[in-house]
């Protein structure tokens, strides 16, 4: 029987055709597609083979799952143990609800990496001469404040001392290559070239991890770069996160003083032999045109020192030095299982001007992370200095005080020809570019913005009838892109750029609605676990930065909240299993320190509701609310992985915390101690109040907002809870008023004043006071973008009903004068879309539900008689089940497909 059900979007460990994984029992996933309503999968068969030709004949030489009767679109590889370097191809076949079988899917693939330390024949190498000179200079802490262990003050003279980038090369002879695979990594940043051609398009490799525990290596197929006879391989190293400036203390070299490289090229020849070229003492090293390269400080490149052909055979390397072989490097090399940083777009400037002679400013029209590509025709030695900033000063120059100690400056020295140049080992957060030293007057084509970030696929769209909300959502997406640079950072521009846990957990659910961050967050949660202390305390930032603290309420709790969000959105319980023991240690630590169930002791830095506006939320209220939240989520996750005794224990703990919270902070009339918007929002959203007091507390929340003339006062944590608490307690109108406000403080205020990204503070800039304190004032910070989740789940009405969008909730809730809204989300089960409008007194809703899922659709109707689907009374539509009236909405249950509902209002 032929079916319309088609398997598609095959992935291994959340990635498409990954190379070099080190998961020995990888998770294979797919979606199913069908143009037929209500279609679903009832069985599947996965074939895995180490020979593609066998797979094409329907033979799984490694694993044949057989016909598994299941609607799950995921399978854990169940064949014999996989070995290093193994190449695996796989397909899936599915059966539909009527027993019809699909054809085999298109073939997908993955390769195994180097699974054991003994697989690495290469050695860690470096070139220490430039770093020895740096060490002799004594420049580690390079500002007066940094010498005292303090942050650099705004305007403090900051002169970083940086070493030139080491270059490496080796020549070798190769017979005809059938296949060539490069495994490479660095302590620092690296790029590799073979025979003059750059390997791959990933940037800032290998990314950032806690180098005390692990560093990731990349695997590339380089067969097409080799030739018979003489070949050459070359590499460039830069300091990166490992040895460069990191954080806001004005210091470099937190993990190590000098960068290191490891690379192993394995060439399978036509005669069956294997040639291995690894980094070892036979490699040569030198310095070249990269005079400086640092993530925070920028890059200096002298084109006069370029070495044509340096990574090709025949280059004269007789003056090159011997490399240093690094002894005692024990860091674990792990295969990379997340999307690398890549260029994802280009931006042309929209205008330029000269605020003073010789100074040229370009407005890129968008605040983003990346750099610019320079085009110039200059005499030899012409020095062009490019500085970056997010805003403009009153005199039309670029505002840079908020960068603190980050120099954020790229310099190019001309070689005397028409050149195009862009940096390779730095990035900046900026909208404005200031250039000096350019010969003549540059046109708009002198610079091109290059957008770069972790290249996770985009997964969501949102648009509505309000231009303000469209800009808000666009700003959220741009801010996320600018800050998802291998880890979820707080800002891309100043001398910080750290993976703050509190910011990430607040934003995590929104992040999943805009990008496919399954692999991104899985990697970062490993960073979080690596940074956990032996007694269970989660850090404030991950990867670990030694200057940051730990155990802070709302920040450390990300160790529990983020795995829960990941499981909720992607449905993979392995994330819970992998982090369960660490999560337990954290909750037990807080519980031991606070036997009365009020989190008042061992609170770390205790930041409270960070950056609230004149709002005195008691820190103990916020802390105890998060204690309850962590206990509640841990109890749920224990149930999911069948830890029943643990689940019962943490359910009792939650009861104790909730009771203590109400005794200490909640009065009989529904007042919550502090009586701030955040106090009420978090108590309601975290479900800490008895049902008998929820109405009263919701009314007090409404009153607290009304007392501020319908403006919010919440900080990071309160803002994430505010609109959900209002809409859940019958105050949808208030939620929309806050959302649509354009006066200070509000999301709309920054947009009205030209923001193209989210600001760190509500008052980062105001008409009355200008710029806020430059010591902490980013114009690209995603925390207040937590509202993005509400735009998708409430305005557009798309949410999951349980883990992984197997069951879907469609419940758009119009308001705020909106006349239409639409959204699309590419879930792990397939694309979900809604488009509602109000026309001629009727509510219209178009819905797309992916195959193999079901949805509950909530319509603003009091009875089924007022609802039609594609022109037919809804009760006559076979694929639609009318189930109930809930809270004034008609609830329908549907299977997959596309539907058009009309509600007479």
mmCIF file of N, CA and C in Angstrom, residues 7 12 35 108 137 226 262 311 373 406 479 512 592 667 716 788 894:
data_model
loop_
_atom_site.group_PDB
_atom_site.id
_atom_site.type_symbol
_atom_site.label_atom_id
_atom_site.label_comp_id
_atom_site.label_asym_id
_atom_site.label_seq_id
_atom_site.Cartn_x
_atom_site.Cartn_y
_atom_site.Cartn_z
ATOM 1 N N UNK A 7 9.188 10.412 5.104
ATOM 2 C CA UNK A 7 10.189 10.812 6.099
ATOM 3 C C UNK A 7 11.137 11.852 5.507
ATOM 4 N N UNK A 12 21.336 13.500 12.849
ATOM 5 C CA UNK A 12 22.056 12.697 13.839
ATOM 6 C C UNK A 12 22.536 13.638 14.937
ATOM 7 N N UNK A 35 0.519 15.565 2.849
ATOM 8 C CA UNK A 35 -0.519 16.509 2.468
ATOM 9 C C UNK A 35 -1.899 16.060 2.877
ATOM 10 N N UNK A 108 21.069 9.798 4.611
ATOM 11 C CA UNK A 108 21.799 10.736 5.454
ATOM 12 C C UNK A 108 23.049 10.028 5.966
ATOM 13 N N UNK A 137 57.646 41.285 29.345
ATOM 14 C CA UNK A 137 57.145 42.649 29.517
ATOM 15 C C UNK A 137 56.323 42.798 30.788
ATOM 16 N N UNK A 226 43.774 18.053 -1.778
ATOM 17 C CA UNK A 226 45.076 17.403 -1.961
ATOM 18 C C UNK A 226 45.348 17.133 -3.431
ATOM 19 N N UNK A 262 46.753 21.461 17.584
ATOM 20 C CA UNK A 262 46.874 20.042 17.294
ATOM 21 C C UNK A 262 46.102 19.770 16.008
ATOM 22 N N UNK A 311 51.183 28.708 2.724
ATOM 23 C CA UNK A 311 50.583 27.394 2.993
ATOM 24 C C UNK A 311 50.592 26.502 1.761
ATOM 25 N N UNK A 373 34.418 44.240 6.227
ATOM 26 C CA UNK A 373 35.409 43.996 5.196
ATOM 27 C C UNK A 373 35.758 45.334 4.561
ATOM 28 N N UNK A 406 37.420 47.194 26.336
ATOM 29 C CA UNK A 406 37.539 46.572 25.015
ATOM 30 C C UNK A 406 37.986 47.627 24.007
ATOM 31 N N UNK A 479 19.402 40.505 18.356
ATOM 32 C CA UNK A 479 20.158 40.483 19.608
ATOM 33 C C UNK A 479 20.585 39.066 19.951
ATOM 34 N N UNK A 512 14.536 29.399 21.803
ATOM 35 C CA UNK A 512 14.103 28.215 21.059
ATOM 36 C C UNK A 512 13.039 28.542 20.027
ATOM 37 N N UNK A 592 20.284 22.163 52.147
ATOM 38 C CA UNK A 592 21.091 22.027 53.374
ATOM 39 C C UNK A 592 21.375 23.386 54.011
ATOM 40 N N UNK A 667 0.384 37.638 52.772
ATOM 41 C CA UNK A 667 -0.617 37.933 53.789
ATOM 42 C C UNK A 667 -1.971 37.353 53.391
ATOM 43 N N UNK A 716 15.223 41.839 35.173
ATOM 44 C CA UNK A 716 15.358 40.666 34.317
ATOM 45 C C UNK A 716 14.337 39.587 34.653
ATOM 46 N N UNK A 788 9.692 37.648 23.906
ATOM 47 C CA UNK A 788 9.494 36.987 22.618
ATOM 48 C C UNK A 788 8.695 35.707 22.722
ATOM 49 N N UNK A 894 -7.693 18.358 16.691
ATOM 50 C CA UNK A 894 -7.479 18.041 15.287
ATOM 51 C C UNK A 894 -6.197 17.237 15.144
#
